[in-house]
Tab-separated table of C-alpha atoms in Angstrom:
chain	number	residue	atom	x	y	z
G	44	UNK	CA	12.341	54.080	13.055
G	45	UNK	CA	10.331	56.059	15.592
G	46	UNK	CA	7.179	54.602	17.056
G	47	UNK	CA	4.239	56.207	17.384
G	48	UNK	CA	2.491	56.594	20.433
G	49	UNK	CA	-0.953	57.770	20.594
G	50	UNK	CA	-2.904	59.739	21.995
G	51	UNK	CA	-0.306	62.522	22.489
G	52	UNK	CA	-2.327	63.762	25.510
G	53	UNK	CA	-4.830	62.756	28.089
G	54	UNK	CA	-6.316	64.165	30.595
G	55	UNK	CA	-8.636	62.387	33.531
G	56	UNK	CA	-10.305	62.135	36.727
G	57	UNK	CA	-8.954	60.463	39.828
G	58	UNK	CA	-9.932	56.879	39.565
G	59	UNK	CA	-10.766	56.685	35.760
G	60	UNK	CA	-8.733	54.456	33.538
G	61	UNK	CA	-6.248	55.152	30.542
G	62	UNK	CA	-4.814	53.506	27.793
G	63	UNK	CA	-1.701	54.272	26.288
G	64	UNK	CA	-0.429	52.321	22.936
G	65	UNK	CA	3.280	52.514	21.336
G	66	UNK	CA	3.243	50.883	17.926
G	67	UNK	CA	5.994	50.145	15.192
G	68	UNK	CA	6.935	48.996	12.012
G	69	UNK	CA	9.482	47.521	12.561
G	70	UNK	CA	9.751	43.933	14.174
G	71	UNK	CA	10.486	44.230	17.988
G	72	UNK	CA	12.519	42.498	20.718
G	73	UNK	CA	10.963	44.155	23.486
G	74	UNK	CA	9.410	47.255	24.671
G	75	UNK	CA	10.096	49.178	27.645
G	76	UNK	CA	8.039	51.435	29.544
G	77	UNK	CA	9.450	54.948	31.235
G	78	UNK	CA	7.331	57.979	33.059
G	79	UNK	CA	8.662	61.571	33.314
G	80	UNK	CA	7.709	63.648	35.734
G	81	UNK	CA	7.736	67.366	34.977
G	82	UNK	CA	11.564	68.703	35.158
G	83	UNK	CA	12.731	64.973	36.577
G	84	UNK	CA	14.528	62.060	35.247
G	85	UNK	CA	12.646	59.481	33.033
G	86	UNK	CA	11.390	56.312	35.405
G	87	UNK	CA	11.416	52.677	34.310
G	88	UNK	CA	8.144	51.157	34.954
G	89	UNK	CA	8.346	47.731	32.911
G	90	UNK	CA	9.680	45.390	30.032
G	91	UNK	CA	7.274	43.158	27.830
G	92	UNK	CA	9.064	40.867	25.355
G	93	UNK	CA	7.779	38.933	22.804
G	94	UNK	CA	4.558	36.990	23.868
G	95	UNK	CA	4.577	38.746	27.125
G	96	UNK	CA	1.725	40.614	29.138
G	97	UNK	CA	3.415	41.572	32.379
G	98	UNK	CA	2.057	43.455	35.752
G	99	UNK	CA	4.073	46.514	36.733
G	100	UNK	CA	3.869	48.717	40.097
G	101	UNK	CA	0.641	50.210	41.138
G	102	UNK	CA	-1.936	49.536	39.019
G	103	UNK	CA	0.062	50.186	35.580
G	104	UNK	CA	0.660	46.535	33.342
G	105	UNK	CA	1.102	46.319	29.499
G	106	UNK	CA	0.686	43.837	27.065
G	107	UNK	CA	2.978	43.234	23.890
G	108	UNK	CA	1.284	42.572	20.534
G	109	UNK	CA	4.206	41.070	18.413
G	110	UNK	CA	2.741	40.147	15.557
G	111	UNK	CA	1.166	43.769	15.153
G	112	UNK	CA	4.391	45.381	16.942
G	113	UNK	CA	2.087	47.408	19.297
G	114	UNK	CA	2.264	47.843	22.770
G	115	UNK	CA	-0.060	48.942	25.564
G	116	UNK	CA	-0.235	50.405	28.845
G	117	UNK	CA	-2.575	50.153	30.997
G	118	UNK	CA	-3.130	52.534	33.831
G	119	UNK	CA	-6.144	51.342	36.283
G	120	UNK	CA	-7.786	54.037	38.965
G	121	UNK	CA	-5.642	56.460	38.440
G	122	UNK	CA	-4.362	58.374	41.082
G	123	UNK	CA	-2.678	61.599	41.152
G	124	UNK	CA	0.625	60.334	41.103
G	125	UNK	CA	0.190	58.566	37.923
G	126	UNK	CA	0.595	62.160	36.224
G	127	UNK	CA	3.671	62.616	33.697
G	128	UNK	CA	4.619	61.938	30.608
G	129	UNK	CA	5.082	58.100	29.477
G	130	UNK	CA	7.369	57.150	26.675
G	131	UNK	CA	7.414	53.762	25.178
G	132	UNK	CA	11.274	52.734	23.746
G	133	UNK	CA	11.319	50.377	21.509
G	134	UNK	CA	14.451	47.471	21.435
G	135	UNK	CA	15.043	45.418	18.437
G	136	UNK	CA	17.118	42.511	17.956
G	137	UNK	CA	19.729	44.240	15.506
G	138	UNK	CA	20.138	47.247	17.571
G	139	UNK	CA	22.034	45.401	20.932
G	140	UNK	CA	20.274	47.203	24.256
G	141	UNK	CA	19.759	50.811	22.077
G	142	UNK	CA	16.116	51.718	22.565
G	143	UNK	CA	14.420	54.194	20.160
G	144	UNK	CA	11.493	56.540	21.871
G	145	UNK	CA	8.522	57.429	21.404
G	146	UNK	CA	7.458	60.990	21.700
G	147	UNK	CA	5.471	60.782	24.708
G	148	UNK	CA	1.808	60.669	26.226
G	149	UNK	CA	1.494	63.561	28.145
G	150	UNK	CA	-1.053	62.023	31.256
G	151	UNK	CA	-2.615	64.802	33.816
G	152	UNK	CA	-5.078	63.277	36.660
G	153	UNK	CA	-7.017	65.606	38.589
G	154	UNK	CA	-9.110	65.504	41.451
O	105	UNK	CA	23.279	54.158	46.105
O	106	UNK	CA	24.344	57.420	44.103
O	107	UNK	CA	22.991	55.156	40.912
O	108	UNK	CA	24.000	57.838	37.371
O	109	UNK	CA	25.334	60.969	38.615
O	110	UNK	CA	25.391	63.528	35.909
O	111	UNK	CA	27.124	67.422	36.416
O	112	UNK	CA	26.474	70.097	36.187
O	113	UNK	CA	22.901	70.658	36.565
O	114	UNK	CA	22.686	73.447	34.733
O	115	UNK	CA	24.992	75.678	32.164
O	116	UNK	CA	25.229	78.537	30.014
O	117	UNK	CA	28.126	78.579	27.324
O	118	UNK	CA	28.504	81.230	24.158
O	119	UNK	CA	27.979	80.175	20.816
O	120	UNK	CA	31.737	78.294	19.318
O	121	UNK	CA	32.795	77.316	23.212
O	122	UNK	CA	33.149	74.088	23.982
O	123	UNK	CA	31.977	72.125	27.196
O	124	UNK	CA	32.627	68.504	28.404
O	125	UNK	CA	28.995	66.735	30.760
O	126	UNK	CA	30.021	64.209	32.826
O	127	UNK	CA	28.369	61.468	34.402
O	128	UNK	CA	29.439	58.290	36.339
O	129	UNK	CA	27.492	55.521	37.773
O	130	UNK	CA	28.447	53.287	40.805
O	131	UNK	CA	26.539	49.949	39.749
O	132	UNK	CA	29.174	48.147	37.539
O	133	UNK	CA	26.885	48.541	34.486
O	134	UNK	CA	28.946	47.970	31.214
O	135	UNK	CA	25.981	49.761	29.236
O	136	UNK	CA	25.722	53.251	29.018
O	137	UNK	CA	24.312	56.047	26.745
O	138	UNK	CA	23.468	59.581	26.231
O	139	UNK	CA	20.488	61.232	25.254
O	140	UNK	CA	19.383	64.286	24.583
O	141	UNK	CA	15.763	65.934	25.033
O	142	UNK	CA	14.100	68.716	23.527
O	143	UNK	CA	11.359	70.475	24.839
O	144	UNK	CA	8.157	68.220	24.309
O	145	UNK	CA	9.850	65.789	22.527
O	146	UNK	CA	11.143	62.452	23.346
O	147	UNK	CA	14.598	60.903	23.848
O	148	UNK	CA	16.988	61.111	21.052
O	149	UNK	CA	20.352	58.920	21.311
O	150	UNK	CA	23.824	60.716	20.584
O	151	UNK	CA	26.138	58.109	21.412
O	152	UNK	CA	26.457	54.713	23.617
O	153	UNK	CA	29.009	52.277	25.439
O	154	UNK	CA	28.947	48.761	25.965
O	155	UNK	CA	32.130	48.885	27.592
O	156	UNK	CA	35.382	50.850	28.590
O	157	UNK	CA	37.183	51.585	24.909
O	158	UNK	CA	34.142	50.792	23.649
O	159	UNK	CA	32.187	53.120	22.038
O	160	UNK	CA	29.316	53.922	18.729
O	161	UNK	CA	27.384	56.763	17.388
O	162	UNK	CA	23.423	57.052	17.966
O	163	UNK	CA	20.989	58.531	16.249
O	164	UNK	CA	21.924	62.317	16.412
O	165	UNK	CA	25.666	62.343	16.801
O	166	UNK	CA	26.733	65.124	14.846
O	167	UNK	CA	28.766	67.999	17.293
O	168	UNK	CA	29.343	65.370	19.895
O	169	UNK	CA	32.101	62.933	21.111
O	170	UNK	CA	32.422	60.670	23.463
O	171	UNK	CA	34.868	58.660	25.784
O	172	UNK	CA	34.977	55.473	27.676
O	173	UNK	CA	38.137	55.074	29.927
O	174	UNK	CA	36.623	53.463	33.040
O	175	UNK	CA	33.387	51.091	33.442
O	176	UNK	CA	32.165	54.071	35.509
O	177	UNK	CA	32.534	57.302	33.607
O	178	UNK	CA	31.217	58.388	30.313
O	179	UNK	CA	31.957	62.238	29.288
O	180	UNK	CA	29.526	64.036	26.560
O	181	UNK	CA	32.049	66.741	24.726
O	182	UNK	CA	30.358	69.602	22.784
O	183	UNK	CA	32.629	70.825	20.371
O	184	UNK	CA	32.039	74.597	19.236
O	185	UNK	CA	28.634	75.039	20.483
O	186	UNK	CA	25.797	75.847	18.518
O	187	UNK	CA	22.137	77.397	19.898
O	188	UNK	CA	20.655	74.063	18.077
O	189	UNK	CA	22.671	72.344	21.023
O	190	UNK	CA	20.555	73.872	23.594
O	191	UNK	CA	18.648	70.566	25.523
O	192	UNK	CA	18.058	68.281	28.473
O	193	UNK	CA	20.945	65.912	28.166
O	194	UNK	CA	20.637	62.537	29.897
O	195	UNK	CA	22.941	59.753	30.770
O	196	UNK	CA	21.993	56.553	31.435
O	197	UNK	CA	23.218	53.147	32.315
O	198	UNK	CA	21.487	49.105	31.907
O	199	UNK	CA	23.144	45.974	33.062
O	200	UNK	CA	24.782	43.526	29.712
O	201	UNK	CA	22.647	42.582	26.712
O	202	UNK	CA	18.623	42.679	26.316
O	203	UNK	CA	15.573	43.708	28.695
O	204	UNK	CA	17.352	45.469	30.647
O	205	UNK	CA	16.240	48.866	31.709
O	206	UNK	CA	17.706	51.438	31.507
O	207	UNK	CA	19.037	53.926	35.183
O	208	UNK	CA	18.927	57.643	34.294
O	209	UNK	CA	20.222	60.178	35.730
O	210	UNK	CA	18.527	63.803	36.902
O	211	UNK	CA	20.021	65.133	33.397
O	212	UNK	CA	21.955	68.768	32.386
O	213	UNK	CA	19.991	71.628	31.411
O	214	UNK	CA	22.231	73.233	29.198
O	215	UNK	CA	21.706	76.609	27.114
O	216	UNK	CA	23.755	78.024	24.431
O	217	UNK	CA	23.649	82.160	23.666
């Protein structure tokens, strides 16, 4: 089962702040973070497991809701960099290390 | 580091020919998968490896096989090419087990006419 990340776009400022959620229906294991830059490999950013609100690079963390399977990332200031696409993939315990993905926030920052 | 080396970059094949993608990865990960992407759309899985003689289908595995002779190398084969095959395929790589994230490499753009 997919999850659903919303919103499918965003666009903002330089220095303004975003929030990106990933949510399923399924019970999760974990749920990773990954940005794509235009015509580039996808990027890991950071893991949250169950119970966990972790701190990534820059000014990106997450937190992991598991009783309401829903994930969110947080991006603070953002800076021009930050711009991409960010997928959430989604691990659960019966599927081993598969991940299922989301279909993507599209993030633009301008100056 | 090389890290997940995937070739070629790019490719055009006909309709019906057939093409293997390879990719290898130089960090003694036992995990690895391939994905494909469509334009605008997220990752899709085709089929993964925990280990050498090891592999299982993903979600979309239909027109695709797979391989696993080494810890290092995992070859995509497209088998009579169809225009619905046209993508961004991606291989990737993770250390054993859980929470582990996942190494991509810089994908093959591949078009079929």
């Amino acid at each position: 089962q997919q999850p659903v990340q919303s919103p499918q776009a965003v666009i903002l400022r330089e220095g303004e702040d975003a929030v990106i959620n990933c949510s399923s229906s399924k019970a999760l294991y974990s749920v990773h973070w990954y940005r794509q830059k235009h015509g580039e490999a996808p990027v890991f950013l950071m893991i949250l497991l169950k119970g966990g609100e972790q701190k990534g690079h820059e000014k990106i963390s997450a937190s992991f809701n598991e009783k309401k399977q829903q994930s969110s990332l947080y991006l603070t200031a953002s800076q021009l960099s930050y711009s991409g696409t960010y997928f959430c993939g989604t691990e659960r315990k019966t599927s081993g290390s598969r991940l299922t993905f989301g279909e993507g926030t599209q993030l633009t920052v301008n100056p | 580091n090389a890290g997940v080396t995937q070739t070629p970059k790019f490719h055009i094949l006909k309709i019906g020919q057939s093409m293997t993608l390879q990719c290898t990865q130089d960090m003694n990960h036992n995990y690895m998968y391939w994905y494909r992407q469509d334009p605008g759309m997220g990752l899709k899985l085709i089929y993964y490896s925990v280990g050498a003689g090891i592999t299982d289908k993903g979600e979309v595995p239909n027109g695709y096989n797979v391989s696993r002779s080494t810890t290092e190398d995992f070859p995509l084969r497209l088998e009579l090419a169809a225009p619905s095959q046209t993508s961004v395929y991606f291989c990737a790589s993770s250390r054993d087990s859980y929470n582990q994230p996942q190494h991509f490499g810089d994908g093959t753009r591949l078009s079929i006419l």
